Coordinates of C-alpha atoms in Angstrom, one line a residue:
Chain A
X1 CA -9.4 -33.0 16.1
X2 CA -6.4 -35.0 17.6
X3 CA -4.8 -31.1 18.2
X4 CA -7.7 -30.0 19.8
X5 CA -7.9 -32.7 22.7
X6 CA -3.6 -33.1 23.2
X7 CA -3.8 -29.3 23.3
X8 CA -6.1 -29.0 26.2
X9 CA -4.5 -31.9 27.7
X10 CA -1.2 -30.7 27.8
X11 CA -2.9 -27.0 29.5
X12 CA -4.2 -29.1 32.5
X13 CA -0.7 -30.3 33.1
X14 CA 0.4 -27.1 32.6
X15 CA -2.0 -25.4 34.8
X16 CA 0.2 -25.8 38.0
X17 CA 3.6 -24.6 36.8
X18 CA 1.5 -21.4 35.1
X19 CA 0.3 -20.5 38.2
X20 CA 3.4 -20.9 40.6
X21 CA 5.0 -19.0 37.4
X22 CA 2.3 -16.3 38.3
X23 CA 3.2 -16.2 42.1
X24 CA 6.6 -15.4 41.5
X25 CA 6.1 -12.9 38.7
X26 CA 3.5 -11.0 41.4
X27 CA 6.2 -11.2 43.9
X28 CA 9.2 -9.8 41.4
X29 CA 6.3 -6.7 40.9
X30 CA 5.6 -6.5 44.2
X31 CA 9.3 -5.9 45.7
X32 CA 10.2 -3.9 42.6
X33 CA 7.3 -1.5 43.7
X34 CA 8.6 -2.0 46.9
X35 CA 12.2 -0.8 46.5
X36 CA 11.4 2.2 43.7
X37 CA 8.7 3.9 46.2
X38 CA 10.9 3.7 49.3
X39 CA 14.1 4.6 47.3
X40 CA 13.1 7.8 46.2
X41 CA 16.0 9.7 44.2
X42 CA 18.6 7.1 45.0
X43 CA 16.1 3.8 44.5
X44 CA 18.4 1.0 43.7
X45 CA 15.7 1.1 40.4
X46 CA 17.6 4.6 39.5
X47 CA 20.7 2.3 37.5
X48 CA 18.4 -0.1 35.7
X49 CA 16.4 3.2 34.7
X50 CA 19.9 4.7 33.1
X51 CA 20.6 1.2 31.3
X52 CA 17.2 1.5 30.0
X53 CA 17.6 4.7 29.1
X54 CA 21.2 4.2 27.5
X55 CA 19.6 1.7 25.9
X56 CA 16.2 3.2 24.9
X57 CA 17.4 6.6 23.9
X58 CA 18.7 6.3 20.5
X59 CA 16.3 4.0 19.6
X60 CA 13.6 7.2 20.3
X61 CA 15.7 9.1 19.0
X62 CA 15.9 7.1 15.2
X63 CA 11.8 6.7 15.6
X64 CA 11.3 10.6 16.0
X65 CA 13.9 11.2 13.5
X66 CA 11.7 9.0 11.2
X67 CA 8.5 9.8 12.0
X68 CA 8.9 14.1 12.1
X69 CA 8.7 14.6 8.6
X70 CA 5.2 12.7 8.3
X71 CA 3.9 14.4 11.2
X72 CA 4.2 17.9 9.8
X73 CA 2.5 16.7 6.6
X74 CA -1.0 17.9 7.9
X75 CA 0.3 21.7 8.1
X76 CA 0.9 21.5 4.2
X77 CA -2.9 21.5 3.7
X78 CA -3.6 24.7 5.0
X79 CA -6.2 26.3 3.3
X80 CA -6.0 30.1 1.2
X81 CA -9.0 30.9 3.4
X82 CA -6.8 29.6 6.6
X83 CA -3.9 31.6 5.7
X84 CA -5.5 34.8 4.6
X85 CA -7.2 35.0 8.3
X86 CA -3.9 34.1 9.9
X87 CA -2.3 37.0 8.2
X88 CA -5.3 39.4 8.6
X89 CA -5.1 38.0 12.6
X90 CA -0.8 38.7 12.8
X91 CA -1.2 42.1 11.1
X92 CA -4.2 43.3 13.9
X93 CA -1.4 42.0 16.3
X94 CA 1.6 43.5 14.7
X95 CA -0.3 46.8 14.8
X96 CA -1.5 46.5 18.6
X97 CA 2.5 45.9 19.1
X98 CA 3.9 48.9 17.3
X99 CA 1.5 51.3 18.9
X100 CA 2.6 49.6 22.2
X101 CA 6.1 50.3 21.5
X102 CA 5.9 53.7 19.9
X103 CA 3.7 54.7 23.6
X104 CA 6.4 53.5 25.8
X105 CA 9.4 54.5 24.3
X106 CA 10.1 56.1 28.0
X107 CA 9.2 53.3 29.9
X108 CA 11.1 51.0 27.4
X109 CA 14.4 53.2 27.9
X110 CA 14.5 53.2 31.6
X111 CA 13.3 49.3 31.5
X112 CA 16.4 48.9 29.6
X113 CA 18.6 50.9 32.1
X114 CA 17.7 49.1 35.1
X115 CA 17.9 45.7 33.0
X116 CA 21.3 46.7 31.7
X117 CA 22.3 47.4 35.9
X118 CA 21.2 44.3 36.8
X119 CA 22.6 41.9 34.1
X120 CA 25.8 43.6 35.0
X121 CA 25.6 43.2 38.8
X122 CA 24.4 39.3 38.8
X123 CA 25.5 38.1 35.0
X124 CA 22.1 37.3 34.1
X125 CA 21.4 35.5 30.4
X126 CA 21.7 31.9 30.2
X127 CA 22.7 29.7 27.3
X128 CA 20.2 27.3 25.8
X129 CA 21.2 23.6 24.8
X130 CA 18.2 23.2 21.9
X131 CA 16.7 19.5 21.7
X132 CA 14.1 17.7 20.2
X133 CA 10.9 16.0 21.9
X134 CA 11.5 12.5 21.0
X135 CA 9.4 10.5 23.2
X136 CA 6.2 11.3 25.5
X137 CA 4.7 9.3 27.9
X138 CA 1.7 7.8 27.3
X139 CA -1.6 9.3 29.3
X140 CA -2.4 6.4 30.9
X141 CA 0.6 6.4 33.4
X142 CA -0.9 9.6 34.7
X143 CA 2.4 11.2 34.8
X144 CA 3.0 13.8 32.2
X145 CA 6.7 13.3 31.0
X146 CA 9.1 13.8 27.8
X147 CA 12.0 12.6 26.8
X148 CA 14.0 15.1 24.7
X149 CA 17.5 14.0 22.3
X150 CA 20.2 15.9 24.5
X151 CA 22.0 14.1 27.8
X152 CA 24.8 14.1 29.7
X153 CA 27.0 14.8 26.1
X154 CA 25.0 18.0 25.8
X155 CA 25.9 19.1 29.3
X156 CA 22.6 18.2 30.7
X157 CA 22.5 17.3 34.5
X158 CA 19.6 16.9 36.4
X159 CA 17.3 20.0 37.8
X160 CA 17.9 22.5 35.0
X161 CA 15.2 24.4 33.4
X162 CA 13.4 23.4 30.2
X163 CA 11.5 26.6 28.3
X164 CA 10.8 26.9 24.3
X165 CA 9.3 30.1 21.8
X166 CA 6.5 30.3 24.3
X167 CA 7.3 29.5 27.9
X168 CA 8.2 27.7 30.7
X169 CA 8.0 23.9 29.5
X170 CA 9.4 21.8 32.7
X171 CA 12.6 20.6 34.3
X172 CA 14.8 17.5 34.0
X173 CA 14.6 14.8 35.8
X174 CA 17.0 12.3 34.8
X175 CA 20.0 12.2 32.4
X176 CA 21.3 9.8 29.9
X177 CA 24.6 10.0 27.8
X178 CA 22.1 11.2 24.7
X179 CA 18.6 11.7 26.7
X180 CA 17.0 13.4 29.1
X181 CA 13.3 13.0 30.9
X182 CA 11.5 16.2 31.5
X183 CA 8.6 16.8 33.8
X184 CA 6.5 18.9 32.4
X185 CA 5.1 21.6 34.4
X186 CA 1.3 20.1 34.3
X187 CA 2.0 17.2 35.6
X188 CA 0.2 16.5 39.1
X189 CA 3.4 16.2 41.1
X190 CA 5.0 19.6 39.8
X191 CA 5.5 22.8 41.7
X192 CA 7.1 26.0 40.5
X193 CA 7.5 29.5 41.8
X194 CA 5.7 31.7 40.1
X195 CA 5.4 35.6 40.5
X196 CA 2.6 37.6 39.2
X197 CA 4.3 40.6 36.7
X198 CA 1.4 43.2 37.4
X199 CA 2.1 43.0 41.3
X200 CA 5.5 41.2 42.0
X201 CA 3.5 39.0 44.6
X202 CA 4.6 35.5 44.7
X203 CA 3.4 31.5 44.7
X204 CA 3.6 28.5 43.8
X205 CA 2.4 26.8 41.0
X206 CA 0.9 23.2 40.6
X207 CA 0.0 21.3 37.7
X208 CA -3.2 19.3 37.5
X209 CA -2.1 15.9 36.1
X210 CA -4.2 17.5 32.4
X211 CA -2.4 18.0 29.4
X212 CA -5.3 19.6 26.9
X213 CA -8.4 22.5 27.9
X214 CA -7.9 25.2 29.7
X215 CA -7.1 26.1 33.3
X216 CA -3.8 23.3 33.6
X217 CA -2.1 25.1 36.3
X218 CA -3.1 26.0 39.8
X219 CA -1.5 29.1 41.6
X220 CA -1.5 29.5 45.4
X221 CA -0.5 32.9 46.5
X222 CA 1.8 33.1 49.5
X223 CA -0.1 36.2 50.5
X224 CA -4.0 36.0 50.7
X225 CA -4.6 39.7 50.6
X226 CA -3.6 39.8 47.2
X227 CA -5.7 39.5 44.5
X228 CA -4.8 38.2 41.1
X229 CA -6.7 39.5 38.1
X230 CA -7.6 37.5 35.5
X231 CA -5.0 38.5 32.4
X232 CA -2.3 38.8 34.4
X233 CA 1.1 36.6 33.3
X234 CA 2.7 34.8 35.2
X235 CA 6.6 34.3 35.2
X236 CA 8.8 31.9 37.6
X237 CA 10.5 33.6 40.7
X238 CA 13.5 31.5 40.2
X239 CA 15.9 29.7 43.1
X240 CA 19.2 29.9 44.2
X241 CA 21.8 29.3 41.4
X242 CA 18.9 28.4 38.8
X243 CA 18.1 24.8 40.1
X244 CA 15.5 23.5 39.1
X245 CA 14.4 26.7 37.5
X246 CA 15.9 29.9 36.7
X247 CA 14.2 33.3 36.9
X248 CA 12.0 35.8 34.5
X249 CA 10.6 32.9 32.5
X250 CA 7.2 33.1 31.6
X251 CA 4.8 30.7 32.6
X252 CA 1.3 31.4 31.3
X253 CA -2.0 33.9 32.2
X254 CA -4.6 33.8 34.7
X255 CA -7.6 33.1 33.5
X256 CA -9.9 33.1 36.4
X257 CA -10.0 33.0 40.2
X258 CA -11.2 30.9 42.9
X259 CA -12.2 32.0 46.3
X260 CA -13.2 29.1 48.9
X261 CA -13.7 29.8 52.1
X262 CA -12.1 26.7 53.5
X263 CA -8.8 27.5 51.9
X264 CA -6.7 30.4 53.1
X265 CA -4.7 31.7 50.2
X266 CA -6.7 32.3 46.9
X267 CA -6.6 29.9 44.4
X268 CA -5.8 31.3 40.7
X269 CA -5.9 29.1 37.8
X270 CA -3.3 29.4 34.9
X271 CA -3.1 28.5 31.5
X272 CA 0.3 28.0 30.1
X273 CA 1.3 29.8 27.3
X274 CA 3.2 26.5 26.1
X275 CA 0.8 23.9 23.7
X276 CA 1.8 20.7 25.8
X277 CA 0.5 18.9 23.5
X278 CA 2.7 19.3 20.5
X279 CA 5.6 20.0 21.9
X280 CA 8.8 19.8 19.8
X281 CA 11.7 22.1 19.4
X282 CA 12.7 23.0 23.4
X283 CA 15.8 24.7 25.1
X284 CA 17.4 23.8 28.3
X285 CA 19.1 26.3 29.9
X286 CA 22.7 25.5 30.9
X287 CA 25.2 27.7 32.9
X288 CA 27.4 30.3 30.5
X289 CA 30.0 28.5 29.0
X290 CA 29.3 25.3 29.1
X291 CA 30.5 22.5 27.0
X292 CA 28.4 20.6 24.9
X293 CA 28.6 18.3 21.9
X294 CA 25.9 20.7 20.0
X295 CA 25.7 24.5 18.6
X296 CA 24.8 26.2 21.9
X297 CA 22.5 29.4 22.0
X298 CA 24.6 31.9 23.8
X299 CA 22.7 34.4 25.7
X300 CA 22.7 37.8 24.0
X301 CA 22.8 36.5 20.5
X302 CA 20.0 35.2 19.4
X303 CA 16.2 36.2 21.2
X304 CA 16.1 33.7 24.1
Chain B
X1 CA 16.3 -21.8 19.4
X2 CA 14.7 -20.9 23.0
X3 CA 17.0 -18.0 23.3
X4 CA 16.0 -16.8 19.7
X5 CA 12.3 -17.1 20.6
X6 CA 12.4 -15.2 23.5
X7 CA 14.9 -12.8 21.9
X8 CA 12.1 -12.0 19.2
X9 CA 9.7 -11.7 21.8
X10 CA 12.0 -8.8 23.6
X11 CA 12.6 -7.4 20.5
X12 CA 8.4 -6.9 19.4
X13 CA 7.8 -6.0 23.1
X14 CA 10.5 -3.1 22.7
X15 CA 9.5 -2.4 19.1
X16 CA 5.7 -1.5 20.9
X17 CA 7.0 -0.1 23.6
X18 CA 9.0 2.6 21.3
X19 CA 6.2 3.0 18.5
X20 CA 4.4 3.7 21.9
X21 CA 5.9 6.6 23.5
X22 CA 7.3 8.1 19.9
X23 CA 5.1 7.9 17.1
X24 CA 1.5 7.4 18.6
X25 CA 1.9 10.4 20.5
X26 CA 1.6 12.9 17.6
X27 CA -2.5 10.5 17.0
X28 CA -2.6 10.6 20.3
X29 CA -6.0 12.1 22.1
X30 CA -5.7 14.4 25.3
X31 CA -1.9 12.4 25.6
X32 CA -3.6 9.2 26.1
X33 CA -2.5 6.9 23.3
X34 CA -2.5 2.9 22.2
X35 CA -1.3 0.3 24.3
X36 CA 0.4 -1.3 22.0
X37 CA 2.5 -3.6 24.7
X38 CA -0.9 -4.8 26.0
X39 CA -2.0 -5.1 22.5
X40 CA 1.2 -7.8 22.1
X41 CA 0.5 -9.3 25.9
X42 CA -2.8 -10.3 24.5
X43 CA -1.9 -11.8 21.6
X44 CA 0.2 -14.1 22.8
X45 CA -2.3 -14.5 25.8
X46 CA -4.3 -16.1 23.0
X47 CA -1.8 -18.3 21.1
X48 CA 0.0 -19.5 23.8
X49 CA -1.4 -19.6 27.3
X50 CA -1.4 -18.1 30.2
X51 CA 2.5 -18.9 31.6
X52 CA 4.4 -17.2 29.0
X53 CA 1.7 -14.6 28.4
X54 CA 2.4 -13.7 32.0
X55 CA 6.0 -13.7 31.7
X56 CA 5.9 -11.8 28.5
X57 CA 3.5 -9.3 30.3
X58 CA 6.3 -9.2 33.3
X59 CA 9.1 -7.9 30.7
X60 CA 6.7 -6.1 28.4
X61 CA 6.2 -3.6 31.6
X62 CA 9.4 -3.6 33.6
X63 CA 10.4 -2.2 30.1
X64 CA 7.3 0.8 30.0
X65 CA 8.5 1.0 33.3
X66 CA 11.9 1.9 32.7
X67 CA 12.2 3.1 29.2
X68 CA 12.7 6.8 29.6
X69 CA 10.1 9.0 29.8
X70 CA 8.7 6.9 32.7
X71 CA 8.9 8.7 35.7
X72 CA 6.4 6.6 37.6
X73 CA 7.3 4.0 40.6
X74 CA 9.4 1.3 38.7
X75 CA 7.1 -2.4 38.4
X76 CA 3.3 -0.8 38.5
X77 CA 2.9 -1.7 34.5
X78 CA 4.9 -4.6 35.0
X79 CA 2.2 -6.0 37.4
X80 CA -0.4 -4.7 35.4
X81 CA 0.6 -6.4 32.5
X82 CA 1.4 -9.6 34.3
X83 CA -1.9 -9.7 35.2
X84 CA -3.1 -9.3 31.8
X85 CA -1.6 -12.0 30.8
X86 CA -2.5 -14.5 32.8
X87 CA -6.1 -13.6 32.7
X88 CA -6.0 -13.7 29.1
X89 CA -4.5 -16.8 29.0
X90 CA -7.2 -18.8 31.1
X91 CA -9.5 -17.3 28.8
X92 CA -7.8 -18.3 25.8
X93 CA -10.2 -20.9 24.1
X94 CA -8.6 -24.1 22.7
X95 CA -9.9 -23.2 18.8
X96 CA -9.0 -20.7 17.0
X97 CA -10.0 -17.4 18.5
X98 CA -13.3 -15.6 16.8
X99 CA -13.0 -11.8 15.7
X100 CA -15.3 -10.5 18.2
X101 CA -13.7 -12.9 20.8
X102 CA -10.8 -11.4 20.2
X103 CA -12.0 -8.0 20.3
X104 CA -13.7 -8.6 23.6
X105 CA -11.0 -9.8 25.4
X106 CA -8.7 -6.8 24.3
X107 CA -11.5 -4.7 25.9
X108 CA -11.8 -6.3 28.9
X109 CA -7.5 -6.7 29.1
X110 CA -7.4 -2.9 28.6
X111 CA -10.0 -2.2 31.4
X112 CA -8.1 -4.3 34.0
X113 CA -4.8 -3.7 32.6
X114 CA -5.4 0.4 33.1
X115 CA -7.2 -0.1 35.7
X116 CA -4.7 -1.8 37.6
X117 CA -2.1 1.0 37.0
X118 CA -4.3 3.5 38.2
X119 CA -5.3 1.8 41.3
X120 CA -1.9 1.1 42.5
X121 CA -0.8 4.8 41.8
X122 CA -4.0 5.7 44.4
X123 CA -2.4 3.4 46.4
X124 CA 1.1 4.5 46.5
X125 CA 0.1 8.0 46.2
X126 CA 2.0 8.2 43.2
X127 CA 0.1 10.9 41.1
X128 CA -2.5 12.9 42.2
X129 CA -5.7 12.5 40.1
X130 CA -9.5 12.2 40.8
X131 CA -11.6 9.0 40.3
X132 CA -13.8 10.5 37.4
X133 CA -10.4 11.8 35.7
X134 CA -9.3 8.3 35.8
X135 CA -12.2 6.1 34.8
X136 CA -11.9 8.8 31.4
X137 CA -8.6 8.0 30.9
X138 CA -9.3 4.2 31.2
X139 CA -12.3 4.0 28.7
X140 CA -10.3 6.5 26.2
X141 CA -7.4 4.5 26.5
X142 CA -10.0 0.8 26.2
X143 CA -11.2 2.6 23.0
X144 CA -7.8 3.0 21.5
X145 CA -6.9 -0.5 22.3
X146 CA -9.7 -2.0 20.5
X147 CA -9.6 0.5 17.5
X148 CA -6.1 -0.7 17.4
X149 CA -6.8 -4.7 17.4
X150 CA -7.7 -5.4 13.5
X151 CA -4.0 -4.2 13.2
X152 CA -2.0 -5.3 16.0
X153 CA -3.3 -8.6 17.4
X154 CA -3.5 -10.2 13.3
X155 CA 0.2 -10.3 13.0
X156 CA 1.2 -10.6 16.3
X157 CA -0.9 -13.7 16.5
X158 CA 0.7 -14.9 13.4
X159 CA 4.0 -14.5 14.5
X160 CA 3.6 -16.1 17.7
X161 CA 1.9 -19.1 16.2
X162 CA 5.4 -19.4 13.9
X163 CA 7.0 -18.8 17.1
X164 CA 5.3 -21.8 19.3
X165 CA 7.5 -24.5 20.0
X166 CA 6.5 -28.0 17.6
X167 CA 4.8 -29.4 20.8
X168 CA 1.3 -29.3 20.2
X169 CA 1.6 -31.4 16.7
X170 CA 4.3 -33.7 18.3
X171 CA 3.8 -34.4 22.0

């Protein structure tokens, strides 16, 4: 009883410092919003971002370390039945493939030439830095971002490409000694060149802020004439010296096409052939020869 | 003694911040996942008041803020969460907290605490996302946070009962 009533009497006394307490937590919000939206890539946020990070980072890093083994417990329980269609599904696939291959043997050997002429005129290949997805931000900030276990050691700077097995992934944003945060393509505020393999004609691509269903990606084509069909992949155009993204990578299908009459370029929508949402095992590409603290994938040795 | 108070405080605040963005994601739904940080902010909205809940809220965000995969504009979970706290706090009653109080106010923390963040991102035009996109993301993310509550707010309760300053019994 005695508690109850020294309890609440001590909150009414309290109730003025609690509030001025308030005020000036609002206020320290307030101008850090302030000086992070005006700052922009040099925000005077952008240090205590990297102390956080230096900080942060290898205590991701230990948690994913920890936590990978359970996560892949599910795929043990894959059923005979599961298994026996999976392999019935790869060997209809592996047969589409070889008679694919065996068709085009001409159109593979001059592919080849004209590859081979233009790898030697522009040293083309990149090496791969691998990494692991050890952190991803949580839906409800809206922004769709990753941290990944190589930095600055790695030979990670900002703006270089991020791709795995499947696709275009996203591009770095920010470096630590032993991190880096990538943007993933589907996030809202991401653009990327993308080029249309059946025609050559290129756009840009937007994500939608979504990381699951279909249709994440949004492509405007510079030229409205042009019609994209639905099927057709989509690979990055690439910019000048690889930053933020280096040519030829591929970035996912069309699936269908939207024409508005209000809008003057034709709309196609995209889904990535990346799973966003279990991302894991990724590869940053880094300029040939570069240093780095881990077994680097060197371009023509293994299938980038 | 203060210093190692508030030093345990940090160090739960980080431990949820990092279980956050590194385990949860491989439960998560759609890449919305638990707010554990707001899960702590409420708990200690409960045991001890609305001041340091608010203050605890402050760090608890500047540090989703800046841990790294945040690419967001630096000190929008941070007011969020300072929010929270407060509000929490006023509501905090002076007995012992019921189950389904408890439960309520985590609900309604969530809503404002998500809704918060979203609102200042339409206002500062940080990302770009419809109105119907977000109210989903707020009630999936208001339905984590409570599934979350039988095993989050117990312990973090306790622990910030042991952590409360003798006052109360001595004053």
């Amino acid at each position: 009883m005695e508690h109850r009533w020294k309890g609440s009497d001590g909150r009414e006394k309290d109730n003025r410092p609690s509030r001025s307490v308030l005020i000036a937590l609002l206020l320290a919000c307030a101008t850090m919003i302030t000086l992070d939206a005006h700052g922009g890539q040099d925000s005077p946020v952008e240090p205590a971002r990297r102390v956080a990070g230096e900080a942060f980072g290898p205590v991701e890093t230990f948690t994913a370390d920890v936590v990978r083994p359970f996560a892949a417990i599910p795929d043990y329980f894959g059923t005979r039945k599961n298994l026996r269609k999976e392999v019935s599904a790869l060997e209809a696939e592996n047969a589409e493939l070889r008679r694919s291959v065996e068709t085009s043997g001409l159109d593979r050997n001059r592919l080849a030439e004209y590859d081979g002429l233009t790898r030697a005129a522009s040293d083309a290949g990149h090496d791969l830095v691998p990494a692991h997805v050890i952190a991803v931000g949580a839906g409800q900030s809206f922004s769709h971002t990753v941290t990944i276990d190589a930095g600055t050691d790695a030979g990670l700077h900002a703006d270089m490409t991020v791709l795995n097995n499947d696709g275009l992934v996203g591009r770095v944003v920010r470096v630590t000694r032993t991190t880096a945060t990538v943007v993933l393509i589907v996030d809202a505020e991401s653009v990327v060149g993308g080029r249309l393999a059946s025609s050559m004609e290129i756009g840009f691509l937007s994500g939608r802020g979504v990381i699951d269903g279909t249709g994440r990606l949004d492509l405007d084509l510079m030229d409205d004439s042009v019609v994209a069909n639905a099927g057709d992949v989509v690979t990055t155009w690439g910019s000048k010296a690889g930053t933020p993204y280096v040519g030829g990578i591929p970035i996912g299908r069309v699936v269908s096409v939207i024409n508005s009459p209000r809008e003057t370029s034709r709309r196609a929508v995209i889904e990535p052939f990346v799973d966003f949402t279990s991302l894991d095992l990724v590869g940053v590409v880094v300029p040939r020869g570069a240093t780095s603290d881990r077994d680097v994938v060197r371009a023509g040795e293994g299938d980038d | 003694m203060t210093a190692l108070r508030a030093l345990v405080a940090l160090a739960v605040v980080a431990l949820a911040t990092v279980l956050q963005v590194s385990l949860f994601p491989h439960f998560a739904w759609d890449g919305i996942v638990p707010n554990l940080a707001l899960l702590v902010v409420v708990g200690a909205a409960l045991v001890r008041g609305p001041q340091f809940a608010a203050t605890l809220g402050f760090v608890a965000g500047v540090l989703i803020d800046l841990a790294p995969p945040a690419d967001h504009i630096a000190g929008r979970w941070a007011l969020a969460l300072v929010v929270v706290g407060y509000l929490a706090g006023r509501a905090r009653q002076d007995t012992r907290p019921t189950a389904i109080a408890t439960v309520l106010t985590v609900a309604a923390a969530s809503f404002v605490g998500t809704s918060i963040f979203a609102l200042s991102g339409l206002l500062l035009h940080d990302p770009v996302v419809g109105v119907g996109e977000m109210l989903e993301v707020i009630l999936v993310a208001l339905v984590w946070d409570v599934l979350l509550t039988p095993f989050v707010l117990p312990p973090v309760m306790l622990l910030f009962h042991r952590l409360e300053p003798a006052q109360v019994a001595y004053r």
